[in-house]
Each structure stands twice: as C-alpha cells, then as structure tokens.
Amino acid sequence: MRTKHPIIQMLLIGVVASVAGVALALAIDWFPIAASTAAAPIDELYDVLLIVSVPVFVLVMTVALYSVWRFRAKPGDQSDGAPIHGNTLLEVVWVTIPTIMVSALAVYGAIVLEEIERPAANAMEVEVTGQQFAWSFEYPDTPGGEPVQSNELVLPLGQQVHFQIKALDVLHSFWVPAFRLKSDAVPGITTEYRVTPTKEGRFDVVCAELCGLGHTTMRQVATVLPPAEFEGWLAEQAKQSEPAADDTMPASATDEEEAQ
Amino acid sequence: MTFAAKLKGPGWYRALLSVPLSLAFSTALVVGVRALYGWDPLFDGEAITTVALIAMPLAFLVGIGCFDYWFYWAAGKPTRDEDHSGHGAKTWKDYFRVNTDHKVIGIQYIVTTFVFFTIGGLLAMLIRAELAAPGTQFVDPNTYNGLFSVHASLMIFLFIIPVFAGIANYVIPLMIGAPDMAFPRLNALSYWMLPMAGIMMVASFFAPGGAFATGWTAYAPLSTEVPLGQQFFTIGVQFAGASSIATALNFLVTIITMRAPGMTFFRMPLLVWANFTTSLLVVIATPFIAGSQFFVLFDRALGMNFFNSANGGDVIMYQHIFWFYSHPAVYIMMLPGFGIISEVISANARKPVFGYRMMAFSLCAIVVLGFTVWAHHMFVSGMSAWLRVPMMITTMLIAIPTGIKIFSWLATLWRGVIHLTTPMLFALGFITMFTLGGISGVMLAVIPVDIHVSDTYFIVAHIHYVLFGGSVFTIFAGLYFWFPKMTGRMYDERLGRMHFWLSFVFFNLTFGPMHLVGVDGMPRRVADYAAEFATWNAVISVSAFIFGMSYLLFLYNMITSWRNGPKAAANPWRAHTLEWQVSSPPPLFNFDEIPTIVGGPYEYGVPGAVHGVFKKPEPVAAASGGKE
Ligand SMILES: [Cu+2]
Ligand SMILES: [Cu+2]
C-alpha cells in the first residue's frame, strides 16, 4: 500500500511548495519605478511568467528530492532498480503540456508586444543620438518650426514620444529602465521605439550596450514634465538656440514663439 | 642525440627555434611590403604583430611536429611504416609532445583547459573584487572591460567547448569499442592548436592599450576600432575554432565508421549520441564565427569596410553571423553535458535511461531547432522587426526537447536504487540549476520581457545558470565519474561531496541575486553601478569568493588523488558501457579482445543483460555459437 501513496504525497508537497514559491516570487519587488504605459503590461507579463515557472521548477525538484529520499540505496545495497525503459503515455504528456504552455505564453508575449509598440496618431518625434559617451536629443517639431537641440531629455507627461535613434560611432543602447524599453543605437541606420510617460519626475537614461572606455558612465536623466511645463521648456530651448538659428531663419520663428 | 639533431627533429627545441624565426619572417614581410609601397613608417608595430600572431603559432605547430608525417607523405617520400612510437604515454614527458593516443590527448585537453579555467576564474575574482562596492576599487574602466572580456572568452573557447572535446576524446573510442580515433594525427593537431589560442588571449593583457575589451561577443564596429589587444581575440578564436572543427570531424568519422560489431546507432550510449550531435553543430556553425572574426580582422588590418557604415558596411550583419554560430554554440556547450548526465544518472540510479530513443531524438531536435533561433539575442538590436516573433516561437519550442530530457532523467531516478556519489550529486545539482536556467531562458524569449532585461545582469545570471550550473556541473560530474578510468586511482569521496555542497550553495548565492539586480535596472559590463545596487553586489562578491575557493578543494582532490589515491577497480560504478569493461587505465590500444555488442548500454535490472561481450581469440567459434 506504500506504493500507492508516493504520487499523492508528492502532489501535496508540490502544491504547498508551489503556492509558497509563487507567493515568494510575487512578494519580491523586482522592478524599478514604473513610468510609462509599457511598464504595466511588461511587469504583468513577467509576473505571469513567474507564476507559470514556479510550479514547473517545484515539479522537477519534488520528483528529484522525493526520489533521492525514497529510493536511496541502503549501505551495501548492490541491487538494481526496476528495469523500466519508458512509458509512451507519460512521454506524450510531457511533450503535449509544455507545448501548450509555451504556445500560450508566446501568444501572450506577441499580444503585449503589439500593445507596447502601437503608434498613436499625435506622437511627438524625438531624435536620439548616441556617441562615445553621451546622448544628445533633437526635437524636430517645435512651435517655431526650428528643430531644438538639447543635451537633456525632457518629455511631456501622457504624450506618446516616437524616438528615432542614431549612433555616430559605435553601438550604444538607449534604455530608460523606468520606461522598460530599449533599443540599440546603430551606426548607419535609424532605430526606433515609442514611449508614453505616465509619471512626472527624473529617470535614469542608461547606455546598455558596451561602447568602450566610458560605457559605465554613459548615463543621463530623462525628465518628465506636465505638458504645459514641457511646452515652456521647449520654447525656452528654442529661444536659447535662437542666435544660431537667426543666420538661416530670421524674424518669423521668433514671433510665433513669443505668441505661445 | 646531438644538439643539431635535436633541432632538426620534432619537439620543443625545434619549436622554440621556429617561433623566433617566424617573428623575424613576419617583421621582414611587413617591412618589405611597406617598403615596396613606400609607406611610412616602415616598422608598423600593429601590422607586424598581426602577421606574427598568425605566423608564430603555425611555426610552433610545425616545430613541435604536428605536420611531420604529412609533410613527409606530401613530399612523395617512401612510405614509413607506423611504428606507434608517437602513441601512448610511459612517463609524464609523453604528455608534453605530439602524441597520437586518444587517451593521452584527452588528458592533455583536460589539463590544459583546466589551466585556462583557473585563469578565467581568477579573472572572475578580480571582476567581483572591483564590483564589491560602488566606485572604483582598483582597476580602471579599460582594464575592467578587459577582465570580463578575457574571462568570458577563456571560459567559452578555452574551457567549456574544449574540455568536452577532451572528455569525449578519452571516453568515446572506449565506449564504441574502437582502438583510437579515426584520425589520430589530426587529433593531435587539434589539441595543440588549443594552447595557441589560449596563450594568445591571455597575452593580450600585455598588448599596448590593454587586453581586448569588447566582450566575448566582440561587436563591430567597436571591435574594429579598439587598440591592438582585439587582434589577440580575433586571431585566437581562429585557432580555437579550427581545433574544434577538426575534432568534430574526427568524432563524426570515428562514430560513424569505428563502432564495434553489433553497436547499432540505437545501442550507442547517450554520450556518444551527444557528441555525434554536438559535432554536427560544430561542423556546421563554427565556420560562421570564423567568418565574423575574419571580417573584423580584414576591417582592422586591411582597411576593408564590412562593418564600416560610413563606407557601406552593415553593422547588424556582424551580429547575425556571430549569433548564427554563437547560439548553436550554447548547445555545443550543453549537449555533451546532457550525455554525461545520462551516463552518470543511469549508473548511479541503477536503471535504464528512461525513454532512450526520445533522449536521442531530442538531441537531434535541438540540433535542428538550434539553428533557427539566433536572433533572440538581437531583439533590441534594430534588426528587421518582423523577425522577432518567429524567433520567439522557435526559441520557446526548444523548451520541449529540453523538457523531454529533464523529465526523462527524473523518470530514470524513479524507483531506482540511488547512490549519492559525487558525480551523482553534481548530476542532481545540474538538473536543479539547468531547470532554472531553462526557465529564465523561456522568460528571455518573450520579447517584451527581453526588451527590458537584455544587456542587464539578468542575462549574466541566465548565462551562468546555463553554462556554470549547467555545463560546468556536468563537467565536474564527468570528471569525477571517469577519474578512476583515466588515472587508475580513486578520488576522495568526502572532499568531492564538500566540493559539491560548497559550490552548489555559493553558486546560487552568487548568481541568484543577479536576476534581481538585472530586472531592477543594473546593466551588465559596467565597472561601477548606482548606489541602490550596492548591498546585493556586496553579497554577490562575498559569495563569489567562497564559490571560487570551493574550486580549490576540487584541484587539491584531483592532484593528490592522481598522485597517490587508492587504486581504482576496472568498474567501480558497476556500469555496463564498454569503457568500464577494460582495465583502469585501459591498455594501449584499449581492447585486447574485440568486443561485440549484444544489447543496449543501460540494461540495469534486466536479469543477465550485458551490453558487450569479449570473445577470446581462440574459442571464438564455440563461444559465439552459444551466444547468438
Ligand atoms: Cu555604452
Ligand atoms: Cu541563444
């Protein structure tokens, strides 16, 4: 009768350990501060992956540890185990269930991907340029029509931003952990992604791709402002770059800016 | 022998003479060409070093005698009968010359790769010392970038890949009942190319501008612009790659043509299957990394523009070529370990491997699928966006054959008679950590998660769970398992268990928290980090130091047991495969009597079952009549 019990025993241990494991995994504060619309779906996806993964790990550990405990050789035992060569049903089961699981997760992942990359009609363009070892930014659509250059990244709250990313020398990777998104900056091509900030504040901009000596220190700050303050900042920037702009584009630009 | 004769014959004297000669030749070649073109300056140190990095190892290989027989043959001289004088080892000196015995070569491989493992480990300790606290401790950023680049390159190209070739070199011919590998001289050449690559990579620390500092991935165009040290990687990889391709061809031919009578493919031990499939991967994939590094070399040395976007080069192409090798390379570093685990678990659980055929088929499935997933390393690279979802799907599908293997090992444990020997402990530890590495692998395959965690410490955690908790634990399992066969002596079981528990616990304390700091926003490959990560990094560094120290137990155990451990029996594990049916260590040509295979390799618990029978030369007729 002892032979019937193992499966039930293991099932009980497995369920208890899975519940405890999931609780522990979710109790951990994994993520940095969330400051974009992409953060919630990505964090949720990560949590779901944890919830699915813990029972898989618990299953493997339960069977392994239980076997070691239950079937461990007594000292001096020279006998062999049961000559079991396989079990077709079992093998079908452990091909089918993982197939269903990973397929479901792949579909879920693709849906989240579509969600975080969906373009909005009124997206604001920002050009990001990486070079050893700093980021610089350009805002092509300003009220004055004159592009604004900036060494700091300032974004309006609640407005989708379309980053167009370039590199002048080697690979870099433009990452704002609080937004959860990154893309490499690649010499010769323009890469892109979209972010809608959901929180005011200052967030780290990190270079995530090894780019040489100063890679470690290639960090800047992204500031998210309420839309009105952002407009003010942009106008201010346009004014500051005015003397340079004056040579090519006189008068009219300045007027419009002052009207704002 | 006169000194002149010593210089003429193959060996260290001739090798040590030919190396400086090749340096002189390289200098003359560069100066001559530059003079012809009228370039200034005539002495270009970088150009001379580049040519010398190719010429000096080749000269050494010629000098030590890797090519003598082939030169002799190619020159059309009369055939020399093979006297087997280059075969086998009577003294320790025979391990330091070109030797054609697969058992000697296997040990040459294993010892050499462990030398580089030790160096790579020391570099890891330096990395953790620098990262123990925020701010700069004792290395500047350039040195730091060199530390992790050389660490990773040594561990991958000079340890995991070749140590598996070493173990397989020793074990495979014995397992299939062959007297040696199919091409013993090629085998010797494969081995001798390896130290060339390793010495080159370590020597890069002495290059002006420091060691190569672009990671083991050497992404262009950074790798085409950094100082000379990069060349030591670019060229070193060619020697390691050539070594690995030649060995893989050797394994393929050996396994296909030299199996003992009666050993059908489905009677082969799973380690043989594992090396067969690994060799397929190596032969198909390795030329791609060779290509990628040649392109970098051409850009650097010859002013070509493969990766110079200003002149029409394509930066992303580098990554596609590189990962078309380097993803399959993950399986090159994993499948042999799968084979080892099957041997260790079946012998120590006293049970047939569960679902033997599915175990073999899943290896083949991994080979095929392994070539369809490379771009999962490039989800944020700016490559064609549509490629991401298909690569996510194929990547996740690999979890299925991998899952088959894990579940089958578990089922092999079930109702076994489990002996918790050191190799078995490492096998069980492997299952634990490889499962975790597989799980984080599936997480990484999911594109939105990967977008956030790529290039963070989550990746560092994942790769170490797969390559250390996975591959290196299988290597330890295998070395403890075959140590009695290779040395004829037994290792110290108590020290072995201590080694396991210390490394298991502190491995997890080192690499477990890296998942957390990675998701929390700490990028990889940085010499400094934000203050919020300080606590975890201190924990990681302390754990890493203890983890590093646990390796000393292994070294001590191996060295002292090899010198004066108790004599080992021929078959201490009561295993069924052929290598255990001959003496420890085996005779010079492995089998004094040719084995005939009459059943599967793991028929534990089947009454009267044997894998192979040895026929005595005389009573052949009677014995075989009775058996068949
Ligand atoms: Cu960088
Ligand atoms: Cu991969």
Short mmCIF file of C-alpha atoms in Angstrom, two decimals, chain A residues 6-7 10 28-32 42 45-46 49-50 53 57 59-61 63-64 66-68 71-73 77-87 90-91 94-95 98-99 102 105-106 109-110 112-113 116-117 132 169-171 175 177 180-184 186-189 191 206 208-213 215-216 219, chain B residues 141-142 145 148 213-215 219-222 225 309 315-316 319 350-355 358 380-382 388-389 392 396 400 404 406-408 410-411 413-420 428 431-432 435-436 439 443 446-449 451-456 458 516 519-521 523-528 574 603-606:
data_model
loop_
_atom_site.label_atom_id
_atom_site.label_comp_id
_atom_site.label_asym_id
_atom_site.label_seq_id
_atom_site.Cartn_x
_atom_site.Cartn_y
_atom_site.Cartn_z
CA PRO A 6 4.04 8.43 -3.29
CA ILE A 7 2.18 10.24 -6.04
CA MET A 10 4.32 14.36 -3.86
CA ILE A 28 9.85 40.25 -4.31
CA ASP A 29 9.97 43.82 -5.51
CA TRP A 30 11.54 43.07 -8.88
CA PHE A 31 11.07 46.20 -10.92
CA PRO A 32 12.36 49.74 -10.85
CA ILE A 42 5.53 44.15 -19.16
CA LEU A 45 3.78 39.57 -18.20
CA TYR A 46 6.84 38.99 -16.05
CA LEU A 49 5.89 34.05 -16.30
CA LEU A 50 6.90 33.70 -12.64
CA SER A 53 7.56 28.91 -13.87
CA PHE A 57 10.57 24.17 -11.01
CA LEU A 59 7.65 19.75 -10.02
CA VAL A 60 11.23 18.98 -11.05
CA MET A 61 12.56 19.49 -7.53
CA VAL A 63 10.33 14.46 -8.06
CA ALA A 64 14.13 14.68 -7.75
CA TYR A 66 11.46 12.68 -3.32
CA SER A 67 13.23 10.03 -5.42
CA VAL A 68 16.51 10.62 -3.64
CA PHE A 71 14.81 5.31 -3.39
CA ARG A 72 18.21 5.97 -1.88
CA ALA A 73 20.36 2.83 -1.67
CA ASP A 77 22.87 -2.48 -1.41
CA GLN A 78 24.16 -3.84 -4.72
CA SER A 79 20.80 -4.44 -6.35
CA ASP A 80 19.48 -2.73 -9.47
CA GLY A 81 16.36 -0.63 -9.87
CA ALA A 82 13.22 -1.57 -11.73
CA PRO A 83 14.07 -2.14 -15.42
CA ILE A 84 11.63 0.47 -16.75
CA HIS A 85 12.58 1.53 -20.29
CA GLY A 86 9.88 4.08 -20.95
CA ASN A 87 6.21 4.84 -20.91
CA LEU A 90 3.92 9.69 -19.95
CA GLU A 91 6.16 10.84 -22.80
CA TRP A 94 5.31 15.74 -21.13
CA VAL A 95 5.56 16.75 -24.76
CA PRO A 98 4.86 22.08 -22.34
CA THR A 99 3.88 22.63 -25.99
CA VAL A 102 4.90 27.73 -24.36
CA LEU A 105 3.00 32.24 -23.49
CA ALA A 106 4.22 33.06 -26.99
CA GLY A 109 4.05 37.78 -25.43
CA ALA A 110 3.12 38.74 -29.00
CA VAL A 112 1.90 42.52 -25.22
CA LEU A 113 4.49 43.36 -27.86
CA ILE A 116 3.59 48.41 -26.24
CA GLU A 117 4.52 49.27 -29.83
CA GLN A 132 31.03 57.98 -27.02
CA ASP A 169 30.49 56.00 -33.73
CA VAL A 170 29.83 52.55 -32.26
CA LEU A 171 26.82 50.67 -30.90
CA TRP A 175 17.44 52.43 -22.21
CA PRO A 177 14.64 51.34 -17.01
CA ARG A 180 11.10 49.31 -19.53
CA LEU A 181 12.11 49.89 -23.16
CA LYS A 182 15.37 50.00 -25.00
CA SER A 183 16.81 49.87 -28.47
CA ASP A 184 20.35 49.78 -29.74
CA VAL A 186 23.32 51.53 -34.61
CA PRO A 187 25.78 53.33 -36.87
CA GLY A 188 24.34 53.69 -40.36
CA ILE A 189 20.68 53.05 -39.57
CA THR A 191 16.15 52.52 -34.95
CA VAL A 206 21.33 54.20 -19.26
CA ALA A 208 23.05 49.27 -22.14
CA GLU A 209 25.40 48.28 -24.96
CA LEU A 210 29.14 48.09 -24.32
CA CYS A 211 30.56 51.06 -26.17
CA GLY A 212 34.10 51.40 -24.86
CA LEU A 213 36.01 53.07 -22.07
CA HIS A 215 30.37 52.91 -21.18
CA THR A 216 29.87 52.69 -17.42
CA ARG A 219 24.21 57.82 -18.01
CA PRO B 141 37.44 51.02 -16.81
CA ASN B 142 39.63 49.85 -19.67
CA ASN B 145 36.45 45.76 -19.75
CA PHE B 148 35.34 40.41 -18.28
CA ALA B 213 37.81 44.86 -24.13
CA THR B 214 34.76 44.31 -26.29
CA GLY B 215 33.28 41.31 -24.50
CA TYR B 219 30.54 43.51 -31.55
CA ALA B 220 31.57 45.62 -34.52
CA PRO B 221 32.27 48.47 -35.03
CA LEU B 222 33.71 48.76 -31.52
CA GLU B 225 38.24 50.47 -33.62
CA SER B 309 28.68 52.06 -42.13
CA VAL B 315 26.84 46.74 -38.58
CA ILE B 316 23.93 44.39 -37.87
CA GLN B 319 25.54 40.18 -35.12
CA ARG B 350 20.87 1.51 -11.36
CA LYS B 351 18.21 1.95 -14.00
CA PRO B 352 17.97 2.10 -17.79
CA VAL B 353 17.77 5.67 -19.10
CA PHE B 354 14.06 6.35 -19.38
CA GLY B 355 12.87 6.79 -22.96
CA MET B 358 13.33 10.03 -27.19
CA VAL B 380 16.73 45.19 -29.33
CA SER B 381 19.46 45.32 -31.97
CA GLY B 382 17.45 47.21 -34.57
CA ARG B 388 11.33 38.80 -33.63
CA VAL B 389 8.08 36.86 -33.23
CA MET B 392 10.48 33.92 -30.06
CA MET B 396 10.30 28.63 -26.84
CA ILE B 400 10.14 20.96 -25.43
CA ILE B 404 11.90 15.76 -22.51
CA ILE B 406 14.84 16.69 -17.83
CA PHE B 407 11.66 14.68 -17.33
CA SER B 408 13.34 11.53 -18.63
CA LEU B 410 13.67 12.35 -13.37
CA ALA B 411 11.84 9.24 -14.51
CA LEU B 413 15.58 8.27 -10.84
CA TRP B 414 12.10 6.97 -10.07
CA ARG B 415 12.18 3.50 -8.45
CA GLY B 416 15.92 3.34 -8.88
CA VAL B 417 18.49 2.37 -6.27
CA ILE B 418 20.14 5.75 -5.90
CA HIS B 419 23.78 6.07 -4.87
CA LEU B 420 24.63 9.66 -3.95
CA LEU B 428 21.36 16.31 -9.48
CA ILE B 431 19.22 19.24 -13.06
CA THR B 432 18.26 21.85 -10.46
CA THR B 435 16.00 23.87 -14.96
CA LEU B 436 16.31 27.38 -13.52
CA ILE B 439 13.13 28.84 -17.15
CA MET B 443 11.40 34.30 -19.96
CA VAL B 446 9.33 36.52 -24.52
CA ILE B 447 10.13 39.69 -26.44
CA PRO B 448 8.63 42.37 -24.16
CA VAL B 449 10.47 40.98 -21.14
CA ILE B 451 13.39 44.34 -24.29
CA HIS B 452 13.63 45.38 -20.65
CA VAL B 453 16.21 42.89 -19.35
CA SER B 454 18.52 42.42 -22.35
CA ASP B 455 22.04 43.65 -21.62
CA THR B 456 21.37 43.58 -17.87
CA PHE B 458 19.55 39.15 -15.72
CA LEU B 516 17.04 40.60 -9.25
CA VAL B 519 15.40 43.30 -13.62
CA ASP B 520 15.81 46.21 -11.24
CA GLY B 521 17.89 48.05 -13.83
CA PRO B 523 23.22 46.95 -16.90
CA ARG B 524 25.93 44.37 -17.49
CA ARG B 525 29.54 45.07 -18.48
CA VAL B 526 29.89 48.08 -16.21
CA ALA B 527 32.75 48.79 -13.81
CA ASP B 528 30.55 50.81 -11.48
CA ARG B 574 29.29 -1.38 -11.97
CA GLU B 603 20.13 -2.67 -19.13
CA TYR B 604 20.31 -2.31 -15.36
CA GLY B 605 17.89 -4.59 -13.55
CA VAL B 606 17.31 -6.79 -16.60
#
